[in-house]
Amino acid sequence: MRTGTDKQKVGAQFVSRHDRWNIDGHKLMYHVDRVYRWLNGKTVYPVYLEMGVYGGCNHRCVFCAFDYLAYKPELLEVGFAKKFIREAARRGVKSIMFAGEGEPLLHPRFSDIVASAGDSGIDLAVTTNGVLLEKRMAERILPYLEWLRISLNAGTASTYAGVHRAATADFQKVITNIETAVRIKKKNRLVCVIGVQFLLLAQNYREAPALARLMRSLGVDYFSLKPYSRHPLSGAGPAQDISARAMDFVRQRTSRCETGTFKVILRQDMMQRLSEGKTYDRCLGLPFAAHITAAGDVYPCSVFLGQKDFIMGNINKQSFKQIWEGRKRRAVMELISARGVSGCRAVCRLDAVNRYLWELKHPGPHVNFI
């Protein structure tokens, strides 16, 4: 069981009090030894993995990045998953987020996978729509998690049904499940940070302040507001971004909800990066992360899911070492390097990492004037 430690308390002082989890930035600067090896041309294993455990989903969100994969009910085989995670820990992987191309809690043995991964020593997190996060599930997985994030993108049941394309009753289920999860966390003094993420859309932005107030009353740790960035292969997505005026409305109304223990995190850095475009022409962050699907396929990142030319290997058939140090991965990395970033998302999970690494590789003038 992961309860409060001095490590978490000390780590908080290195980032802002407003976003002490550094959700809007990146954390690669904390892995200097690995970055140094990469700068010197050495093979490095990922710091972070995203794992899909189930390909299907109980929602059909209007913003879904992976709608083009058709929600196939593929299931990550538990034995192979456990074996892979143990090896990943030995190879130096520091964290795994269970999310992927579907809803992870639909896997019938999801809590077994989490418990086994927790025993490996890797830091764990889960992103979920929260509908299946009932008391028994929360009790089984929360003790192993560093953080849990619920995707909740409306402040009323009717808007929720439209945005999530789900049953209206699911809205109250999620609210109840969040309240239960917070209670379990506090009762057992767990370190797990419980947050709610709200994707800003024209359909829902006016409901963000009311939902922020509700989340504060339930005792969650943070409420994150994120701009929309379309996956290049997705057929879903809102017709237009919200206006600057709408953004000001959200910023002013939600910031009032903050307290000493409840934070509202408006992803302003991400919004700035969306408006200014990329400052790099190649993805340099791929050695530090990877994406594993419910079928066991290993991809460089989520933008390539479903494209067979970018599969680096499969954990059901190969060891992590065979995949990461194999010829297929080298060929895929060369293909991506030649391709550049023209076909990528406007802002992706590795965008801030790429800006950092690009600057290390291409320093500007006056770098000695620190």
mmCIF file of C-alpha atoms in Angstrom:
data_model
loop_
_atom_site.group_PDB
_atom_site.id
_atom_site.type_symbol
_atom_site.label_atom_id
_atom_site.label_comp_id
_atom_site.label_asym_id
_atom_site.label_seq_id
_atom_site.Cartn_x
_atom_site.Cartn_y
_atom_site.Cartn_z
ATOM 1 C CA MET A 1 0.000 0.000 0.000
ATOM 2 C CA ARG A 2 1.349 3.425 -0.983
ATOM 3 C CA THR A 3 0.799 5.900 1.813
ATOM 4 C CA GLY A 4 2.266 9.378 2.276
ATOM 5 C CA THR A 5 6.070 9.652 2.210
ATOM 6 C CA ASP A 6 8.667 12.367 2.546
ATOM 7 C CA LYS A 7 9.567 11.801 -1.131
ATOM 8 C CA GLN A 8 6.217 13.153 -2.293
ATOM 9 C CA LYS A 9 6.439 16.119 0.086
ATOM 10 C CA VAL A 10 9.953 17.083 -0.996
ATOM 11 C CA GLY A 11 9.199 16.670 -4.706
ATOM 12 C CA ALA A 12 6.389 19.193 -4.518
ATOM 13 C CA GLN A 13 8.735 22.108 -3.845
ATOM 14 C CA PHE A 14 10.343 21.929 -7.294
ATOM 15 C CA VAL A 15 7.204 22.941 -9.202
ATOM 16 C CA SER A 16 4.669 25.712 -8.727
ATOM 17 C CA ARG A 17 2.256 25.666 -5.828
ATOM 18 C CA HIS A 18 -0.561 26.049 -8.354
ATOM 19 C CA ASP A 19 0.329 22.930 -10.391
ATOM 20 C CA ARG A 20 2.612 21.031 -8.076
ATOM 21 C CA TRP A 21 2.176 17.879 -10.152
ATOM 22 C CA ASN A 22 3.514 19.702 -13.238
ATOM 23 C CA ILE A 23 0.588 18.469 -15.323
ATOM 24 C CA ASP A 24 0.982 21.298 -17.832
ATOM 25 C CA GLY A 25 4.699 20.769 -18.407
ATOM 26 C CA HIS A 26 7.008 17.758 -18.515
ATOM 27 C CA LYS A 27 9.222 15.871 -16.080
ATOM 28 C CA LEU A 28 12.099 14.635 -18.209
ATOM 29 C CA MET A 29 14.450 17.086 -16.489
ATOM 30 C CA TYR A 30 14.232 14.842 -13.432
ATOM 31 C CA HIS A 31 15.868 12.005 -15.398
ATOM 32 C CA VAL A 32 19.197 13.668 -16.150
ATOM 33 C CA ASP A 33 21.166 10.410 -16.266
ATOM 34 C CA ARG A 34 18.940 9.026 -19.017
ATOM 35 C CA VAL A 35 18.948 12.243 -20.993
ATOM 36 C CA TYR A 36 22.748 12.323 -20.751
ATOM 37 C CA ARG A 37 22.991 8.791 -22.136
ATOM 38 C CA TRP A 38 20.646 9.751 -24.978
ATOM 39 C CA LEU A 39 22.674 12.874 -25.786
ATOM 40 C CA ASN A 40 25.729 10.624 -26.095
ATOM 41 C CA GLY A 41 24.021 8.282 -28.543
ATOM 42 C CA LYS A 42 23.360 5.438 -26.108
ATOM 43 C CA THR A 43 20.260 3.238 -26.147
ATOM 44 C CA VAL A 44 17.906 4.236 -23.343
ATOM 45 C CA TYR A 45 14.792 2.447 -22.149
ATOM 46 C CA PRO A 46 11.579 4.401 -21.633
ATOM 47 C CA VAL A 47 10.865 6.310 -18.467
ATOM 48 C CA TYR A 48 7.119 6.067 -19.158
ATOM 49 C CA LEU A 49 4.743 3.601 -20.820
ATOM 50 C CA GLU A 50 1.079 3.904 -21.667
ATOM 51 C CA MET A 51 -0.673 0.531 -21.648
ATOM 52 C CA GLY A 52 -4.016 -0.300 -23.134
ATOM 53 C CA VAL A 53 -5.561 -3.361 -21.530
ATOM 54 C CA TYR A 54 -8.930 -3.389 -23.301
ATOM 55 C CA GLY A 55 -9.749 -2.130 -26.786
ATOM 56 C CA GLY A 56 -13.470 -1.595 -26.326
ATOM 57 C CA CYS A 57 -15.240 1.229 -24.550
ATOM 58 C CA ASN A 58 -18.597 1.833 -22.888
ATOM 59 C CA HIS A 59 -18.725 5.407 -24.262
ATOM 60 C CA ARG A 60 -18.428 6.973 -27.719
ATOM 61 C CA CYS A 61 -17.162 10.453 -26.807
ATOM 62 C CA VAL A 62 -17.435 13.133 -29.479
ATOM 63 C CA PHE A 63 -13.723 13.935 -29.003
ATOM 64 C CA CYS A 64 -12.449 10.322 -28.950
ATOM 65 C CA ALA A 65 -8.947 10.073 -30.422
ATOM 66 C CA PHE A 66 -9.264 6.371 -31.212
ATOM 67 C CA ASP A 67 -12.705 6.113 -32.808
ATOM 68 C CA TYR A 68 -10.997 5.040 -36.044
ATOM 69 C CA LEU A 69 -9.863 1.814 -34.329
ATOM 70 C CA ALA A 70 -13.546 0.801 -34.099
ATOM 71 C CA TYR A 71 -13.484 -0.095 -30.381
ATOM 72 C CA LYS A 72 -12.462 -3.715 -30.958
ATOM 73 C CA PRO A 73 -12.890 -5.713 -27.714
ATOM 74 C CA GLU A 74 -9.277 -6.884 -27.623
ATOM 75 C CA LEU A 75 -8.030 -8.053 -24.236
ATOM 76 C CA LEU A 76 -4.456 -7.842 -22.952
ATOM 77 C CA GLU A 77 -3.501 -11.339 -21.790
ATOM 78 C CA VAL A 78 -2.840 -11.160 -18.054
ATOM 79 C CA GLY A 79 0.119 -13.544 -17.932
ATOM 80 C CA PHE A 80 1.993 -11.761 -20.699
ATOM 81 C CA ALA A 81 1.166 -8.377 -19.171
ATOM 82 C CA LYS A 82 2.563 -9.367 -15.772
ATOM 83 C CA LYS A 83 5.718 -10.866 -17.305
ATOM 84 C CA PHE A 84 6.298 -7.782 -19.445
ATOM 85 C CA ILE A 85 5.827 -5.362 -16.546
ATOM 86 C CA ARG A 86 8.334 -7.261 -14.396
ATOM 87 C CA GLU A 87 10.903 -7.036 -17.192
ATOM 88 C CA ALA A 88 10.077 -3.373 -17.817
ATOM 89 C CA ALA A 89 10.912 -2.652 -14.173
ATOM 90 C CA ARG A 90 14.261 -4.408 -14.535
ATOM 91 C CA ARG A 91 15.006 -2.404 -17.681
ATOM 92 C CA GLY A 92 14.461 0.882 -15.866
ATOM 93 C CA VAL A 93 10.869 1.844 -16.744
ATOM 94 C CA LYS A 94 9.696 4.208 -14.009
ATOM 95 C CA SER A 95 5.984 4.617 -14.685
ATOM 96 C CA ILE A 96 2.987 3.086 -16.437
ATOM 97 C CA MET A 97 -0.323 4.771 -17.156
ATOM 98 C CA PHE A 98 -3.179 2.370 -17.826
ATOM 99 C CA ALA A 99 -5.472 3.989 -20.377
ATOM 100 C CA GLY A 100 -4.870 3.153 -24.017
ATOM 101 C CA GLU A 101 -7.350 2.855 -26.848
ATOM 102 C CA GLY A 102 -10.320 1.770 -24.698
ATOM 103 C CA GLU A 103 -11.706 1.886 -21.159
ATOM 104 C CA PRO A 104 -9.228 0.008 -18.922
ATOM 105 C CA LEU A 105 -11.729 -0.884 -16.203
ATOM 106 C CA LEU A 106 -13.620 -3.070 -18.700
ATOM 107 C CA HIS A 107 -10.821 -5.640 -18.475
ATOM 108 C CA PRO A 108 -12.250 -8.389 -16.220
ATOM 109 C CA ARG A 109 -8.907 -8.834 -14.421
ATOM 110 C CA PHE A 110 -7.736 -5.241 -14.440
ATOM 111 C CA SER A 111 -7.200 -5.064 -10.698
ATOM 112 C CA ASP A 112 -4.968 -8.177 -10.883
ATOM 113 C CA ILE A 113 -2.759 -6.478 -13.464
ATOM 114 C CA VAL A 114 -2.540 -3.326 -11.332
ATOM 115 C CA ALA A 115 -1.672 -5.258 -8.177
ATOM 116 C CA SER A 116 1.061 -7.226 -9.957
ATOM 117 C CA ALA A 117 2.451 -4.043 -11.511
ATOM 118 C CA GLY A 118 2.418 -2.356 -8.112
ATOM 119 C CA ASP A 119 4.540 -5.139 -6.669
ATOM 120 C CA SER A 120 7.134 -4.502 -9.416
ATOM 121 C CA GLY A 121 7.983 -1.092 -7.944
ATOM 122 C CA ILE A 122 6.903 0.882 -11.022
ATOM 123 C CA ASP A 123 4.833 4.030 -10.387
ATOM 124 C CA LEU A 124 1.282 3.492 -11.656
ATOM 125 C CA ALA A 125 -1.600 5.657 -12.818
ATOM 126 C CA VAL A 126 -5.029 5.125 -14.363
ATOM 127 C CA THR A 127 -7.123 7.288 -16.662
ATOM 128 C CA THR A 128 -10.766 6.240 -16.846
ATOM 129 C CA ASN A 129 -14.229 7.574 -17.587
ATOM 130 C CA GLY A 130 -15.083 6.452 -14.057
ATOM 131 C CA VAL A 131 -18.358 4.634 -14.733
ATOM 132 C CA LEU A 132 -16.963 1.295 -13.503
ATOM 133 C CA LEU A 133 -14.931 2.794 -10.647
ATOM 134 C CA GLU A 134 -17.243 1.324 -8.052
ATOM 135 C CA LYS A 135 -16.332 0.702 -4.408
ATOM 136 C CA ARG A 136 -14.784 -2.738 -4.854
ATOM 137 C CA MET A 137 -12.683 -1.659 -7.832
ATOM 138 C CA ALA A 138 -11.505 1.504 -6.066
ATOM 139 C CA GLU A 139 -10.535 -0.436 -2.953
ATOM 140 C CA ARG A 140 -8.466 -2.858 -5.030
ATOM 141 C CA ILE A 141 -6.548 -0.426 -7.245
ATOM 142 C CA LEU A 142 -6.152 2.839 -5.312
ATOM 143 C CA PRO A 143 -3.502 1.489 -2.894
ATOM 144 C CA TYR A 144 -1.175 0.862 -5.857
ATOM 145 C CA LEU A 145 -1.644 4.157 -7.703
ATOM 146 C CA GLU A 146 0.295 7.411 -7.692
ATOM 147 C CA TRP A 147 -2.658 9.088 -9.362
ATOM 148 C CA LEU A 148 -6.105 8.458 -10.764
ATOM 149 C CA ARG A 149 -7.670 10.744 -13.363
ATOM 150 C CA ILE A 150 -11.335 10.685 -14.286
ATOM 151 C CA SER A 151 -12.376 12.089 -17.652
ATOM 152 C CA LEU A 152 -15.571 14.008 -16.891
ATOM 153 C CA ASN A 153 -16.541 16.482 -19.564
ATOM 154 C CA ALA A 154 -19.832 18.038 -18.529
ATOM 155 C CA GLY A 155 -21.509 19.571 -15.505
ATOM 156 C CA THR A 156 -25.028 18.255 -16.169
ATOM 157 C CA ALA A 157 -26.389 14.825 -17.033
ATOM 158 C CA SER A 158 -27.893 15.976 -20.335
ATOM 159 C CA THR A 159 -24.692 17.564 -21.633
ATOM 160 C CA TYR A 160 -22.721 14.573 -20.355
ATOM 161 C CA ALA A 161 -24.920 12.205 -22.381
ATOM 162 C CA GLY A 162 -24.329 14.305 -25.499
ATOM 163 C CA VAL A 163 -20.554 14.768 -25.112
ATOM 164 C CA HIS A 164 -19.773 11.254 -23.867
ATOM 165 C CA ARG A 165 -22.506 9.743 -26.045
ATOM 166 C CA ALA A 166 -23.483 7.622 -23.080
ATOM 167 C CA ALA A 167 -26.476 6.936 -20.860
ATOM 168 C CA THR A 168 -27.692 9.963 -18.928
ATOM 169 C CA ALA A 169 -27.538 7.899 -15.720
ATOM 170 C CA ASP A 170 -23.771 7.455 -16.148
ATOM 171 C CA PHE A 171 -23.214 11.048 -15.015
ATOM 172 C CA GLN A 172 -24.481 10.395 -11.504
ATOM 173 C CA LYS A 173 -22.681 7.049 -11.396
ATOM 174 C CA VAL A 174 -19.378 8.820 -12.004
ATOM 175 C CA ILE A 175 -20.094 11.491 -9.380
ATOM 176 C CA THR A 176 -20.924 8.782 -6.824
ATOM 177 C CA ASN A 177 -17.802 6.796 -7.753
ATOM 178 C CA ILE A 178 -15.561 9.853 -7.348
ATOM 179 C CA GLU A 179 -17.034 10.535 -3.915
ATOM 180 C CA THR A 180 -16.433 6.897 -2.943
ATOM 181 C CA ALA A 181 -12.850 6.916 -4.232
ATOM 182 C CA VAL A 182 -12.027 10.070 -2.248
ATOM 183 C CA ARG A 183 -13.488 8.542 0.889
ATOM 184 C CA ILE A 184 -11.402 5.358 0.429
ATOM 185 C CA LYS A 185 -8.273 7.415 -0.144
ATOM 186 C CA LYS A 186 -8.763 9.477 3.002
ATOM 187 C CA LYS A 187 -9.773 6.543 5.176
ATOM 188 C CA ASN A 188 -6.641 4.593 4.245
ATOM 189 C CA ARG A 189 -4.329 7.644 4.008
ATOM 190 C CA LEU A 190 -3.275 6.727 0.477
ATOM 191 C CA VAL A 191 -0.898 8.845 -1.606
ATOM 192 C CA CYS A 192 -3.020 8.481 -4.729
ATOM 193 C CA VAL A 193 -3.823 11.906 -6.180
ATOM 194 C CA ILE A 194 -7.404 11.947 -7.480
ATOM 195 C CA GLY A 195 -8.049 14.408 -10.278
ATOM 196 C CA VAL A 196 -10.763 15.191 -12.797
ATOM 197 C CA GLN A 197 -9.988 16.253 -16.352
ATOM 198 C CA PHE A 198 -12.413 18.402 -18.337
ATOM 199 C CA LEU A 199 -11.843 18.771 -22.081
ATOM 200 C CA LEU A 200 -12.947 22.237 -23.159
ATOM 201 C CA LEU A 201 -15.482 22.140 -26.010
ATOM 202 C CA ALA A 202 -18.060 24.536 -27.378
ATOM 203 C CA GLN A 203 -20.742 22.187 -26.053
ATOM 204 C CA ASN A 204 -19.596 22.107 -22.442
ATOM 205 C CA TYR A 205 -17.386 25.035 -21.416
ATOM 206 C CA ARG A 206 -20.174 26.961 -19.644
ATOM 207 C CA GLU A 207 -20.607 24.028 -17.249
ATOM 208 C CA ALA A 208 -16.949 23.933 -16.172
ATOM 209 C CA PRO A 209 -17.340 26.333 -13.190
ATOM 210 C CA ALA A 210 -20.256 24.376 -11.691
ATOM 211 C CA LEU A 211 -18.383 21.096 -12.084
ATOM 212 C CA ALA A 212 -15.276 22.615 -10.485
ATOM 213 C CA ARG A 213 -17.351 23.603 -7.458
ATOM 214 C CA LEU A 214 -18.831 20.124 -7.245
ATOM 215 C CA MET A 215 -15.412 18.470 -7.457
ATOM 216 C CA ARG A 216 -14.133 20.757 -4.703
ATOM 217 C CA SER A 217 -17.040 19.705 -2.484
ATOM 218 C CA LEU A 218 -16.289 16.026 -3.145
ATOM 219 C CA GLY A 219 -12.674 16.465 -2.035
ATOM 220 C CA VAL A 220 -10.754 15.714 -5.233
ATOM 221 C CA ASP A 221 -7.222 17.067 -5.442
ATOM 222 C CA TYR A 222 -7.440 18.958 -8.725
ATOM 223 C CA PHE A 223 -9.676 19.911 -11.621
ATOM 224 C CA SER A 224 -7.791 20.163 -14.910
ATOM 225 C CA LEU A 225 -9.117 22.046 -17.935
ATOM 226 C CA LYS A 226 -7.551 20.929 -21.190
ATOM 227 C CA PRO A 227 -7.857 22.288 -24.754
ATOM 228 C CA TYR A 228 -8.860 19.920 -27.547
ATOM 229 C CA SER A 229 -6.209 18.563 -29.921
ATOM 230 C CA ARG A 230 -7.458 16.246 -32.650
ATOM 231 C CA HIS A 231 -5.784 12.924 -33.452
ATOM 232 C CA PRO A 232 -4.905 13.083 -37.188
ATOM 233 C CA LEU A 233 -6.662 9.777 -37.951
ATOM 234 C CA SER A 234 -9.774 10.430 -35.894
ATOM 235 C CA GLY A 235 -13.118 11.102 -37.506
ATOM 236 C CA ALA A 236 -14.453 12.595 -34.281
ATOM 237 C CA GLY A 237 -14.050 16.013 -32.783
ATOM 238 C CA PRO A 238 -15.799 19.349 -32.325
ATOM 239 C CA ALA A 239 -16.289 21.546 -35.363
ATOM 240 C CA GLN A 240 -14.456 24.474 -33.817
ATOM 241 C CA ASP A 241 -12.316 25.501 -30.881
ATOM 242 C CA ILE A 242 -13.825 27.641 -28.155
ATOM 243 C CA SER A 243 -13.283 31.387 -28.495
ATOM 244 C CA ALA A 244 -10.920 33.562 -26.495
ATOM 245 C CA ARG A 245 -13.950 35.111 -24.816
ATOM 246 C CA ALA A 246 -15.189 31.674 -23.788
ATOM 247 C CA MET A 247 -11.731 30.862 -22.438
ATOM 248 C CA ASP A 248 -11.761 34.028 -20.322
ATOM 249 C CA PHE A 249 -15.160 32.995 -18.956
ATOM 250 C CA VAL A 250 -13.765 29.588 -17.948
ATOM 251 C CA ARG A 251 -10.571 31.045 -16.466
ATOM 252 C CA GLN A 252 -12.319 33.636 -14.321
ATOM 253 C CA ARG A 253 -15.133 31.443 -13.051
ATOM 254 C CA THR A 254 -13.116 28.306 -12.291
ATOM 255 C CA SER A 255 -10.124 30.021 -10.652
ATOM 256 C CA ARG A 256 -12.436 31.261 -7.888
ATOM 257 C CA CYS A 257 -12.979 27.638 -6.829
ATOM 258 C CA GLU A 258 -9.399 27.078 -5.675
ATOM 259 C CA THR A 259 -8.551 26.416 -2.058
ATOM 260 C CA GLY A 260 -5.384 25.369 -0.281
ATOM 261 C CA THR A 261 -6.171 21.708 -0.970
ATOM 262 C CA PHE A 262 -8.138 21.921 -4.231
ATOM 263 C CA LYS A 263 -6.386 23.175 -7.359
ATOM 264 C CA VAL A 264 -7.817 24.294 -10.678
ATOM 265 C CA ILE A 265 -5.272 23.682 -13.435
ATOM 266 C CA LEU A 266 -6.008 25.499 -16.668
ATOM 267 C CA ARG A 267 -3.597 24.068 -19.230
ATOM 268 C CA GLN A 268 -2.373 27.501 -20.329
ATOM 269 C CA ASP A 269 1.069 26.305 -21.403
ATOM 270 C CA MET A 270 -0.550 23.719 -23.653
ATOM 271 C CA MET A 271 -2.856 26.396 -25.058
ATOM 272 C CA GLN A 272 0.135 28.608 -25.800
ATOM 273 C CA ARG A 273 1.934 25.754 -27.549
ATOM 274 C CA LEU A 274 -1.179 25.049 -29.617
ATOM 275 C CA SER A 275 -1.280 28.660 -30.807
ATOM 276 C CA GLU A 276 2.422 29.002 -31.628
ATOM 277 C CA GLY A 277 2.979 25.669 -33.387
ATOM 278 C CA LYS A 278 5.918 23.298 -33.110
ATOM 279 C CA THR A 279 9.452 24.562 -32.483
ATOM 280 C CA TYR A 280 11.047 21.287 -33.664
ATOM 281 C CA ASP A 281 10.928 19.300 -36.898
ATOM 282 C CA ARG A 282 11.599 15.802 -35.521
ATOM 283 C CA CYS A 283 10.213 13.895 -32.554
ATOM 284 C CA LEU A 284 13.133 13.434 -30.177
ATOM 285 C CA GLY A 285 11.133 12.199 -27.198
ATOM 286 C CA LEU A 286 10.302 8.720 -28.512
ATOM 287 C CA PRO A 287 13.187 6.893 -26.763
ATOM 288 C CA PHE A 288 11.710 7.933 -23.408
ATOM 289 C CA ALA A 289 8.162 6.613 -23.884
ATOM 290 C CA ALA A 290 6.107 3.996 -25.716
ATOM 291 C CA HIS A 291 2.514 2.830 -26.154
ATOM 292 C CA ILE A 292 1.345 -0.761 -25.752
ATOM 293 C CA THR A 293 -2.073 -1.768 -27.058
ATOM 294 C CA ALA A 294 -4.532 -4.325 -25.724
ATOM 295 C CA ALA A 295 -3.357 -6.657 -28.498
ATOM 296 C CA GLY A 296 0.184 -6.431 -27.092
ATOM 297 C CA ASP A 297 1.596 -4.402 -29.989
ATOM 298 C CA VAL A 298 4.292 -1.892 -29.052
ATOM 299 C CA TYR A 299 4.137 1.469 -30.838
ATOM 300 C CA PRO A 300 6.380 4.537 -30.489
ATOM 301 C CA CYS A 301 3.355 6.649 -29.518
ATOM 302 C CA SER A 302 -0.412 6.821 -29.837
ATOM 303 C CA VAL A 303 -0.446 8.768 -33.111
ATOM 304 C CA PHE A 304 0.615 5.590 -34.927
ATOM 305 C CA LEU A 305 -1.898 3.164 -33.420
ATOM 306 C CA GLY A 306 -3.413 0.882 -36.026
ATOM 307 C CA GLN A 307 -0.651 1.505 -38.582
ATOM 308 C CA LYS A 308 1.179 -1.804 -38.973
ATOM 309 C CA ASP A 309 4.353 -0.235 -40.376
ATOM 310 C CA PHE A 310 4.943 1.373 -36.963
ATOM 311 C CA ILE A 311 4.581 -1.736 -34.787
ATOM 312 C CA MET A 312 7.947 -2.340 -33.117
ATOM 313 C CA GLY A 313 7.057 -5.744 -31.668
ATOM 314 C CA ASN A 314 4.516 -7.578 -29.534
ATOM 315 C CA ILE A 315 4.833 -8.380 -25.834
ATOM 316 C CA ASN A 316 2.915 -11.657 -26.291
ATOM 317 C CA LYS A 317 5.678 -12.939 -28.564
ATOM 318 C CA GLN A 318 8.893 -11.147 -27.587
ATOM 319 C CA SER A 319 10.730 -9.885 -24.542
ATOM 320 C CA PHE A 320 11.018 -6.158 -23.967
ATOM 321 C CA LYS A 321 14.743 -6.359 -24.670
ATOM 322 C CA GLN A 322 14.135 -8.077 -28.011
ATOM 323 C CA ILE A 323 11.658 -5.375 -28.968
ATOM 324 C CA TRP A 324 13.522 -2.302 -27.717
ATOM 325 C CA GLU A 325 16.955 -3.326 -28.987
ATOM 326 C CA GLY A 326 15.715 -5.087 -32.115
ATOM 327 C CA ARG A 327 16.040 -4.250 -35.795
ATOM 328 C CA LYS A 328 12.323 -3.580 -36.222
ATOM 329 C CA ARG A 329 12.357 -0.774 -33.663
ATOM 330 C CA ARG A 330 15.431 0.781 -35.285
ATOM 331 C CA ALA A 331 13.676 0.664 -38.658
ATOM 332 C CA VAL A 332 10.546 2.276 -37.216
ATOM 333 C CA MET A 333 12.571 5.052 -35.570
ATOM 334 C CA GLU A 334 14.349 5.750 -38.863
ATOM 335 C CA LEU A 335 10.993 5.868 -40.644
ATOM 336 C CA ILE A 336 9.628 8.370 -38.135
ATOM 337 C CA SER A 337 12.768 10.502 -38.318
ATOM 338 C CA ALA A 338 12.460 10.699 -42.103
ATOM 339 C CA ARG A 339 8.737 11.450 -41.827
ATOM 340 C CA GLY A 340 9.202 14.388 -39.462
ATOM 341 C CA VAL A 341 6.291 15.742 -37.435
ATOM 342 C CA SER A 342 3.973 16.947 -40.208
ATOM 343 C CA GLY A 343 1.478 14.137 -39.581
ATOM 344 C CA CYS A 344 1.440 14.451 -35.791
ATOM 345 C CA ARG A 345 -1.090 16.005 -33.441
ATOM 346 C CA ALA A 346 -0.850 19.763 -33.007
ATOM 347 C CA VAL A 347 0.077 19.141 -29.363
ATOM 348 C CA CYS A 348 0.764 15.649 -28.051
ATOM 349 C CA ARG A 349 1.931 14.105 -24.785
ATOM 350 C CA LEU A 350 5.572 14.467 -25.874
ATOM 351 C CA ASP A 351 5.330 18.032 -27.167
ATOM 352 C CA ALA A 352 6.864 19.737 -24.112
ATOM 353 C CA VAL A 353 9.515 16.994 -23.925
ATOM 354 C CA ASN A 354 10.382 17.572 -27.577
ATOM 355 C CA ARG A 355 10.818 21.296 -27.048
ATOM 356 C CA TYR A 356 13.173 20.611 -24.141
ATOM 357 C CA LEU A 357 15.247 18.031 -26.056
ATOM 358 C CA TRP A 358 15.344 20.132 -29.217
ATOM 359 C CA GLU A 359 16.765 23.025 -27.244
ATOM 360 C CA LEU A 360 19.405 20.758 -25.718
ATOM 361 C CA LYS A 361 20.389 19.628 -29.207
ATOM 362 C CA HIS A 362 20.089 23.097 -30.766
ATOM 363 C CA PRO A 363 21.002 25.683 -28.106
ATOM 364 C CA GLY A 364 20.493 29.330 -28.875
ATOM 365 C CA PRO A 365 22.959 32.157 -28.253
ATOM 366 C CA HIS A 366 24.218 33.283 -24.836
ATOM 367 C CA VAL A 367 23.655 29.926 -23.131
ATOM 368 C CA ASN A 368 26.474 30.570 -20.685
ATOM 369 C CA PHE A 369 24.689 33.546 -19.129
ATOM 370 C CA ILE A 370 22.671 31.533 -16.661
#
